[in-house]
Amino acid sequence: MNSLLTVGKNILPAKRSSVIPGFGLTMGFTLFYMSMLVLIPLGGLVLFTTSMGWEAFWQSITDPRVLSSLRLSFGASFIAAILNAFFGLIVAWVLVRYTFPFKKVIDALVDLPFALPTAVSGIALVTIYSQNGIVGRYVELLGFQIAFTWIGIVIALTLIGLPFVVRTVQPALEDLEKELEEVAASLGATRWQTFKRVIFPAIQPSLLTGFAMALARAIGEYGSVIFIAGNMPYKTEIAPLLIVIKLEQFDYTGATAIAVVMLIAAFLILLFINLIQWWNRRYSDEN
Amino acid sequence: MTGTVTLQAKNKNRSIVQTESTTESPLVRWLLIGTALVFLLLFLILPLLIVFREAFSGGINLFFQALTDPDALAAIRLTLFTAAIVVPVNLVFGVCAAWAISKFKFKGKSLLITLIDLPFAVSPVIAGLIFILIFGSRGWLGPWFLSHGIQIIFATPGIVIATLFVTFPFVARELIPLMQAQGTEEEQAARVLGASGWQTFSRVTLPNIKWGLIYGLILCNARAMGEFGAVSVVSGHIRGYTNTMPLHVEILYNEYNFTAAFAIASLLAVLALVTLVIKSVAEVKITGDQIQTKL
């Protein structure tokens, strides 16, 4: 049969080297559907931006209210992604290396933020962390407030970015060669030295990837944040919310200008992720 | 960006033999486990529990009263209707895209894969904004549609289109790596033995990708029913008409009708839990299929 297949391959012209049918149909539908739903609408957004002119764009995004919303969105997302990188690494480590009760259930629950609608996590978080909430009332005793401040925003963004770091670091930890750690130990390294010099460098690319994904997701997040944020202009108003407000006022130009800044940030992060993966593949090929 | 972590990587479960020299002292071990559990408790488990506690805080009668309210029923109907259109359409797209990408060689393949992921990089609110620019009453095509009596924004079509956009990559991105790993040999054999194109797909490919398909479907469905940002922008929030379940939760909450808001939210939370269970089963099955393929 193998020889039969090779014969078939050689007879048919190079472009149709496969006996499998359906390329025209499936590729045609894929390109058509993707163009109609994603590419042309996104292209339209770019077109709309270029037609508004540089001055209008600049004026929109240098408005103090817009600037403070962008600063808040990027800043809170960055802190949330850092928190996720730190705790996500610990969660991934614990799930891969140790055994404890209900480990399988907890492992499955890590994906909850992917499955739980953001509005649901939003109202749940504000109930927990507001002044009367089961956590908020104790925090209040310590003299500060979580709900309706930037801290609340960071908490909501940490929740929705939580799975990214865990799910990128987990496979990297599983793939680690145990022998390397034994070698390090037998050469006299302490456990912390082994982690710092052997384990961490190996999982660093996936940790960075997870961090970047959590960051990108957090910048665009809307549903889970608006309930806990308080939404005070200049103080706790995130950029996606300001887009919604501007749309309600039919200020399409202002809304698009903010959207463009956020899209550029998202694409830069995407580029960063691709660079890490490209670098990582080259690095592992060399070894 | 939901679900951007590919399934393939997760399934390489390798058991690691622990020895004295390559693990931590019990104190450090339990400190790390404790930290992880407290973190997950505060950010995942507590919110989940709160949803159910608040939903039943007014008693079971109030809970059912909230769910059978006409506006709530309308929201449930609209959410089911939207998912019933969105999930099959994106399923057909996902299978087509995965078939073209995994079974054939062509230039620009990695560009195509990147483009399929594009909606994950776009904030849901921006997705809504794009369709307002196109179909809104002051948009490019909106006035034309309106003059023909078709309203898209602030109506069901807009909700469906925005949901199609945000759930666009789900099925495709689960199937592409799975089908690439499976290769084309079985399909080639089927063709040589005289199977038609459709027979090859339905009898050879489909059984192989069944669980990957279910995995993609269930995540696509969860997002379709739970999407908030994109739908919120295009919906117009008309009670009983253009409110999906997540939007109805928001309205009830903002009216300080907390019990009713959490009652609807608890339905969505059950959906999320069912999704996680099916997802876990699918992951086990996919790993099994992969081992079988290798043998």
XYZ file of C-alpha atoms in Angstrom:
582
model
C 0.000 0.000 0.000
C 2.827 2.314 0.827
C 4.326 1.927 -2.623
C 0.927 2.489 -4.159
C 0.661 5.774 -2.346
C 4.103 6.892 -3.443
C 3.292 6.041 -7.045
C 0.113 8.059 -6.819
C 2.008 10.949 -5.353
C 4.529 10.962 -8.158
C 1.984 10.837 -10.949
C -0.193 13.649 -9.738
C 1.050 17.211 -10.274
C 2.920 18.749 -7.363
C 0.067 20.959 -6.276
C -2.253 17.986 -5.892
C 0.228 15.722 -4.212
C -2.550 14.525 -1.917
C -5.297 12.053 -2.769
C -7.419 13.658 -0.075
C -10.270 15.722 -1.486
C -11.933 18.898 -0.342
C -9.126 21.431 -0.339
C -10.941 23.902 -2.579
C -14.192 23.665 -0.663
C -12.808 23.832 2.887
C -10.174 26.450 2.120
C -12.677 28.509 0.159
C -15.199 28.516 2.986
C -12.489 29.207 5.588
C -11.182 32.245 3.725
C -14.650 33.542 2.844
C -16.028 33.243 6.381
C -12.886 34.628 8.010
C -12.842 37.604 5.625
C -16.509 38.445 6.183
C -16.485 38.094 9.953
C -12.963 39.092 11.012
C -10.683 40.562 8.359
C -13.002 43.014 6.591
C -14.552 44.343 9.854
C -11.087 44.799 11.407
C -9.881 46.393 8.177
C -12.837 48.740 8.406
C -11.699 49.823 11.833
C -8.225 50.605 10.481
C -9.778 52.507 7.582
C -12.008 54.500 9.938
C -8.960 55.402 12.043
C -6.930 56.649 9.079
C -9.879 58.681 7.839
C -10.255 60.514 11.140
C -6.873 62.165 10.720
C -3.882 62.375 13.004
C -5.033 65.507 14.788
C -8.439 64.170 15.785
C -6.831 60.928 16.903
C -4.211 62.708 18.989
C -6.745 65.052 20.515
C -8.944 62.099 21.515
C -6.270 60.070 23.227
C -4.517 62.970 24.990
C -7.750 63.948 26.714
C -6.972 63.717 30.472
C -9.903 61.364 31.124
C -8.787 59.012 28.336
C -5.170 59.148 29.459
C -6.026 58.281 33.052
C -8.257 55.393 31.914
C -5.461 54.004 29.731
C -2.946 54.412 32.541
C -5.285 52.567 34.912
C -6.019 49.765 32.430
C -2.377 49.133 31.573
C -1.149 49.584 35.143
C -3.742 47.356 36.812
C -3.333 44.714 34.082
C 0.418 44.723 34.600
C 0.114 44.237 38.365
C -2.487 41.491 37.846
C -0.227 39.703 35.358
C 2.697 39.892 37.827
C 0.487 38.412 40.572
C -0.581 35.686 38.164
C 3.006 34.919 37.207
C 3.993 34.534 40.868
C 1.006 32.583 42.173
C 0.473 30.782 38.853
C 3.993 29.385 39.052
C 3.340 28.118 42.584
C 0.010 26.557 41.569
C 1.571 24.875 38.533
C 4.490 23.628 40.631
C 2.226 22.203 43.315
C -0.041 20.512 40.746
C 2.873 18.899 38.896
C 5.168 17.955 41.755
C 3.123 17.181 44.850
C 0.160 15.049 45.788
C -2.599 16.325 48.049
C -6.325 15.709 48.533
C -8.695 16.838 45.728
C -5.778 17.577 43.424
C -7.663 16.494 40.280
C -10.693 18.629 41.145
C -8.502 21.638 41.832
C -6.594 21.079 38.604
C -9.878 21.111 36.663
C -11.114 24.189 38.553
C -8.132 26.231 37.368
C -9.945 26.594 34.036
C -13.045 28.035 35.714
C -12.323 31.638 34.590
C -12.436 30.393 30.979
C -15.859 28.833 31.502
C -17.528 31.209 33.961
C -19.202 34.215 32.303
C -17.383 37.399 33.275
C -20.554 39.073 34.557
C -20.964 36.225 37.056
C -17.422 36.497 38.388
C -17.894 40.271 38.487
C -20.916 40.268 40.790
C -19.438 37.440 42.890
C -16.190 39.354 43.462
C -17.899 42.586 44.464
C -20.072 40.644 46.922
C -16.990 39.081 48.509
C -14.752 42.132 48.624
C -17.202 44.963 49.373
C -17.464 46.385 52.906
C -20.080 43.849 54.003
C -18.542 40.939 52.109
C -16.975 37.927 53.777
C -13.458 39.064 52.922
C -14.085 42.796 52.541
C -15.275 43.286 56.115
C -11.979 41.997 57.520
C -9.956 44.056 55.091
C -11.982 47.056 56.234
C -10.779 46.439 59.790
C -7.214 46.714 58.512
C -8.124 50.190 57.317
C -8.369 49.896 53.568
C -10.914 49.192 50.898
C -10.813 46.782 47.965
C -14.116 47.177 46.145
C -14.558 50.408 44.147
C -10.794 51.113 44.213
C -7.973 50.163 41.858
C -7.204 47.174 44.109
C -10.600 45.705 43.237
C -9.788 46.110 39.546
C -6.504 44.253 40.049
C -8.361 41.417 41.818
C -10.888 41.029 38.986
C -8.092 41.060 36.390
C -6.099 38.508 38.393
C -9.080 36.154 38.402
C -9.642 36.250 34.651
C -5.928 35.848 33.851
C -5.355 33.045 36.340
C -5.459 30.015 33.985
C -2.952 31.378 31.484
C 0.237 31.118 33.557
C -0.757 27.819 35.186
C -1.611 26.198 31.847
C 1.568 27.358 30.086
C 3.963 26.548 32.939
C 2.410 23.144 33.793
C 3.523 21.292 30.602
C 6.967 22.916 30.780
C 7.409 21.616 34.333
C 6.199 18.162 33.309
C 8.738 18.044 30.482
C 11.694 18.926 32.706
C 14.347 16.263 32.769
C 14.579 14.984 36.284
C 18.163 13.866 35.706
C 19.358 17.450 35.547
C 18.059 18.085 39.050
C 19.759 14.920 40.294
C 23.011 16.049 38.717
C 22.687 19.458 40.353
C 21.984 17.835 43.724
C 24.876 15.418 43.436
C 27.200 18.295 42.573
C 26.273 19.857 45.887
C 23.622 22.403 44.891
C 20.985 23.212 47.461
C 17.368 22.822 46.415
C 16.976 26.600 46.035
C 20.128 26.820 43.891
C 18.816 24.012 41.694
C 15.530 25.854 41.291
C 17.189 29.170 40.521
C 19.884 27.907 38.161
C 18.401 24.760 36.599
C 14.614 24.704 36.801
C 13.748 28.383 36.493
C 15.767 29.050 33.308
C 14.042 26.081 31.669
C 10.520 27.226 32.455
C 11.188 30.944 32.021
C 9.974 31.146 28.386
C 6.634 29.550 29.228
C 6.293 31.723 32.317
C 6.839 34.820 30.145
C 4.339 33.545 27.574
C 1.716 32.976 30.259
C 2.424 36.394 31.733
C 1.994 38.062 28.333
C -1.259 36.192 27.644
C -2.681 37.163 31.033
C -1.630 40.768 30.404
C -3.258 40.890 26.965
C -6.473 39.392 28.291
C -6.556 41.785 31.249
C -6.129 44.938 29.140
C -9.256 44.171 27.133
C -11.373 42.796 29.987
C -14.681 44.490 30.691
C -17.389 42.295 32.240
C -15.731 41.193 35.447
C -14.219 44.615 36.182
C -17.113 47.058 35.868
C -18.984 45.723 38.901
C -16.087 45.954 41.345
C -14.438 49.050 39.851
C -16.827 51.779 40.962
C -16.295 53.430 37.561
C -15.370 56.927 38.768
C -13.964 59.059 35.923
C -10.230 59.777 36.354
C -10.070 57.279 39.234
C -11.517 53.832 38.613
C -12.685 54.056 35.011
C -10.979 51.476 32.767
C -10.354 52.078 29.062
C -12.880 49.492 27.740
C -15.592 51.142 29.844
C -14.702 54.543 28.395
C -15.131 53.053 24.898
C -18.632 51.933 25.879
C -19.453 55.361 27.332
C -18.222 57.148 24.214
C -20.244 54.794 21.991
C -23.376 55.567 23.990
C -22.734 59.260 23.270
C -22.271 58.445 19.543
C -18.653 59.656 19.802
C -17.393 57.032 17.324
C -14.101 58.873 16.755
C -13.241 59.017 20.447
C -14.197 55.368 20.987
C -12.169 54.203 17.988
C -9.095 56.172 19.058
C -9.011 54.376 22.429
C -9.685 51.056 20.691
C -6.736 51.598 18.353
C -4.335 52.250 21.243
C -5.544 49.067 22.956
C -5.336 47.029 19.733
C -1.755 48.178 19.107
C -0.840 47.139 22.652
C -2.512 43.741 22.134
C -0.657 43.141 18.868
C 2.674 44.138 20.418
C 2.046 41.586 23.173
C 1.119 38.963 20.556
C 4.366 39.738 18.724
C 6.254 39.405 22.006
C 4.698 35.958 22.622
C 5.650 34.824 19.111
C 9.212 36.073 19.636
C 9.527 34.115 22.893
C 8.262 30.965 21.219
C 10.533 31.430 18.209
C 13.505 32.060 20.501
C 12.577 29.080 22.639
C 12.341 26.738 19.639
C 15.710 27.894 18.322
C 17.229 27.471 21.752
C 15.882 23.937 22.191
C 16.936 22.990 18.644
C 20.500 23.974 19.451
C 20.570 21.600 22.377
C -7.916 35.378 24.626
C -9.822 32.589 26.277
C -8.464 29.105 25.840
C -5.256 30.137 24.172
C -3.377 27.389 25.914
C -3.350 24.484 23.522
C -4.649 21.140 24.520
C -1.693 19.224 23.149
C 0.751 20.508 25.671
C -1.481 19.719 28.618
C -1.811 16.052 27.871
C 1.804 15.076 28.140
C 1.345 13.833 31.643
C 4.526 12.236 32.757
C 4.882 10.770 36.166
C 7.892 12.074 37.972
C 9.675 9.865 40.412
C 10.500 11.800 43.526
C 13.708 11.127 45.324
C 15.115 12.657 48.473
C 17.550 14.898 46.615
C 15.087 16.248 44.098
C 12.229 17.341 46.280
C 11.704 19.897 48.997
C 11.481 19.505 52.732
C 7.948 18.763 53.997
C 7.737 22.260 55.500
C 8.448 23.974 52.174
C 6.167 21.542 50.388
C 3.174 22.254 52.604
C 3.917 25.972 52.593
C 3.728 25.978 48.789
C 0.599 23.823 48.723
C -0.966 26.112 51.327
C -0.128 29.250 49.332
C -1.554 27.753 46.156
C -4.743 26.611 47.887
C -5.347 29.947 49.634
C -4.824 31.765 46.333
C -7.258 29.476 44.503
C -9.719 29.646 47.385
C -9.837 33.452 47.299
C -9.978 33.801 43.526
C -11.914 30.745 42.320
C -13.708 28.719 44.941
C -15.080 31.551 47.067
C -16.653 33.408 44.084
C -18.243 30.161 42.933
C -19.691 29.395 46.368
C -20.935 32.967 46.827
C -22.967 32.731 43.622
C -24.945 29.754 44.953
C -25.240 31.101 48.493
C -26.653 34.416 47.289
C -28.938 32.721 44.758
C -30.655 30.738 47.524
C -30.384 33.431 50.215
C -34.068 34.308 49.799
C -35.215 30.724 49.869
C -36.024 28.276 47.111
C -39.306 29.971 46.178
C -37.683 33.303 45.470
C -35.050 31.474 43.433
C -37.619 29.867 41.145
C -39.656 33.053 41.029
C -36.586 34.865 39.677
C -36.024 32.213 37.025
C -39.621 32.118 35.826
C -39.984 35.891 35.568
C -41.010 36.686 31.953
C -37.945 38.888 31.362
C -35.663 36.179 32.729
C -37.296 33.568 30.493
C -36.887 35.873 27.500
C -33.190 36.292 28.351
C -32.730 32.516 28.658
C -34.496 32.006 25.320
C -32.321 34.617 23.584
C -29.131 33.104 25.000
C -30.133 29.592 23.855
C -31.183 30.933 20.440
C -27.857 32.750 19.974
C -25.821 29.698 20.974
C -27.949 27.488 18.685
C -26.847 29.563 15.696
C -23.307 30.470 16.727
C -22.034 27.061 17.817
C -22.974 25.110 14.634
C -21.683 27.850 12.326
C -18.338 28.080 14.092
C -18.228 24.271 14.216
C -18.503 24.054 10.419
C -15.850 26.753 10.079
C -13.560 25.031 12.583
C -13.766 21.661 10.825
C -13.214 23.247 7.387
C -10.246 25.305 8.568
C -8.667 22.353 10.383
C -9.193 20.077 7.358
C -7.592 22.537 4.927
C -4.707 23.328 7.282
C -3.877 19.843 8.550
C -4.420 17.705 5.435
C -2.770 19.891 2.788
C 0.431 21.789 2.193
C 0.243 25.386 1.067
C 2.049 28.688 1.425
C 1.044 31.068 4.191
C -0.236 28.338 6.489
C 1.242 29.807 9.666
C -0.120 33.229 8.722
C -3.583 31.673 8.377
C -3.285 30.030 11.814
C -2.273 33.379 13.333
C -5.205 35.126 11.649
C -7.655 32.558 13.036
C -6.477 33.466 16.546
C -6.959 37.181 15.896
C -10.347 37.554 17.668
C -8.700 36.379 20.912
C -6.395 39.399 20.788
C -9.271 41.833 20.324
C -11.023 43.121 23.437
C -14.710 42.072 23.425
C -15.715 45.711 23.718
C -13.704 46.521 20.584
C -15.392 43.611 18.792
C -18.723 45.242 19.592
C -17.400 48.639 18.491
C -16.369 47.254 15.083
C -19.882 46.028 14.348
C -21.420 49.304 15.509
C -19.165 51.126 13.035
C -20.466 48.842 10.276
C -24.101 48.193 11.134
C -24.943 51.075 13.505
C -27.545 53.673 12.491
C -24.636 56.012 11.677
C -22.374 53.236 10.363
C -21.423 52.276 6.790
C -24.050 49.651 6.057
C -26.486 50.392 8.880
C -28.583 53.035 7.058
C -28.977 50.737 4.020
C -30.167 47.823 6.161
C -32.491 50.105 8.149
C -34.063 51.469 4.970
C -34.856 47.849 4.049
C -36.443 47.279 7.427
C -33.604 45.187 8.868
C -32.273 46.249 12.226
C -28.956 44.651 13.165
C -27.551 46.712 16.033
C -29.724 46.758 19.171
C -31.429 43.631 17.837
C -30.857 39.878 17.730
C -28.748 39.819 14.488
C -26.160 42.124 16.082
C -25.935 39.900 19.158
C -25.444 36.826 16.963
C -22.760 38.505 14.803
C -20.810 39.812 17.827
C -20.954 36.364 19.462
C -19.816 34.697 16.211
C -16.791 37.003 16.255
C -15.664 36.372 19.837
C -16.129 32.579 19.607
C -14.657 32.338 16.094
C -11.337 30.567 16.950
C -12.502 28.002 19.550
C -13.243 24.866 17.470
C -10.533 25.525 14.872
C -7.753 26.021 17.405
C -8.532 22.748 19.207
C -8.801 20.721 15.993
C -5.786 22.057 14.089
C -3.006 20.674 16.367
C -4.945 17.430 16.932
C -5.460 16.755 13.213
C -1.914 17.819 12.369
C -0.605 15.251 14.841
C -2.799 12.531 13.327
C -1.453 13.082 9.816
C -3.117 11.942 6.589
C -2.210 8.278 6.294
C -5.558 6.864 7.397
C -7.465 9.158 5.037
C -5.164 8.244 2.160
C -5.742 4.557 2.841
C -9.512 5.092 2.857
C -9.347 6.934 -0.457
C -7.211 4.253 -2.084
C -9.706 1.635 -0.907
C -12.418 3.554 -2.737
C -14.111 5.678 -0.103
C -15.693 8.921 -1.244
C -14.582 12.219 0.239
C -17.549 12.389 2.601
C -17.152 8.730 3.630
C -13.482 9.359 4.367
C -14.377 12.257 6.608
C -17.342 10.734 8.410
C -15.950 7.220 8.925
C -12.213 7.812 9.305
C -11.519 11.381 10.382
C -14.569 12.078 12.519
C -14.106 9.150 14.945
C -10.476 10.207 15.398
C -11.269 13.819 16.209
C -14.547 13.235 18.053
C -13.304 14.232 21.500
C -11.279 17.170 20.230
C -14.443 18.334 18.525
C -16.464 18.004 21.733
C -13.744 19.897 23.604
C -13.841 22.792 21.149
C -17.646 22.772 21.037
C -18.129 22.914 24.766
C -15.716 25.839 25.178
C -17.296 27.638 22.228
C -20.731 27.118 23.764
C -19.652 28.354 27.199
C -18.280 31.545 25.723
C -21.273 32.012 23.405
C -23.713 31.788 26.313
C -21.550 33.811 28.685
C -20.208 36.590 26.477
C -20.746 39.968 28.057
C -18.580 42.793 26.656
C -19.186 42.422 22.923
C -22.888 41.638 23.338
C -23.349 44.467 25.831
C -22.113 47.004 23.263
C -24.431 45.889 20.437
C -27.488 44.804 22.429
C -29.112 48.044 23.525
C -30.287 46.367 26.748
C -33.983 46.234 25.932
C -35.635 44.152 28.638
C -37.409 41.104 27.348
C -36.079 41.662 23.817
C -32.317 42.092 23.495
C -31.097 40.971 26.911
C -29.082 37.789 27.064
C -28.613 36.012 30.399
C -25.336 37.799 31.329
C -26.870 41.169 30.424
C -29.961 40.369 32.470
C -27.688 39.597 35.427
C -26.177 43.066 35.064
C -29.549 44.825 34.892
C -30.910 42.990 37.927
C -27.751 43.675 39.876
C -27.803 47.389 39.062
C -31.430 47.487 40.239
C -30.261 46.072 43.585
C -32.294 42.936 42.900
C -29.359 40.829 44.098
C -31.181 37.547 44.705
C -32.634 37.479 41.200
C -29.283 38.493 39.686
C -27.534 35.653 41.483
C -30.312 33.205 40.589
C -29.643 33.769 36.874
C -25.904 33.828 37.582
C -26.160 30.443 39.302
C -27.579 28.925 36.105
C -24.541 30.257 34.237
C -22.258 28.925 36.984
C -23.816 25.452 36.613
C -23.187 25.727 32.884
C -19.538 26.557 33.631
C -19.185 23.560 35.968
C -20.785 21.191 33.423
C -18.402 22.620 30.830
C -15.404 21.877 33.060
C -16.565 18.288 33.676
C -17.077 17.530 29.973
C -13.770 19.232 29.215
C -11.921 17.035 31.730
C -13.512 13.882 30.283
C -12.604 14.991 26.751
C -8.990 15.615 27.807
C -8.657 12.082 29.171
C -10.229 10.619 26.014
C -8.003 12.669 23.713
C -4.890 11.506 25.552
C -6.152 7.931 25.189
C -6.747 8.406 21.463
C -3.268 9.812 21.018
C -1.632 6.860 22.741
C -3.680 4.498 20.581
C -2.649 6.330 17.421
C 0.987 5.994 18.403
C 0.657 2.240 18.972
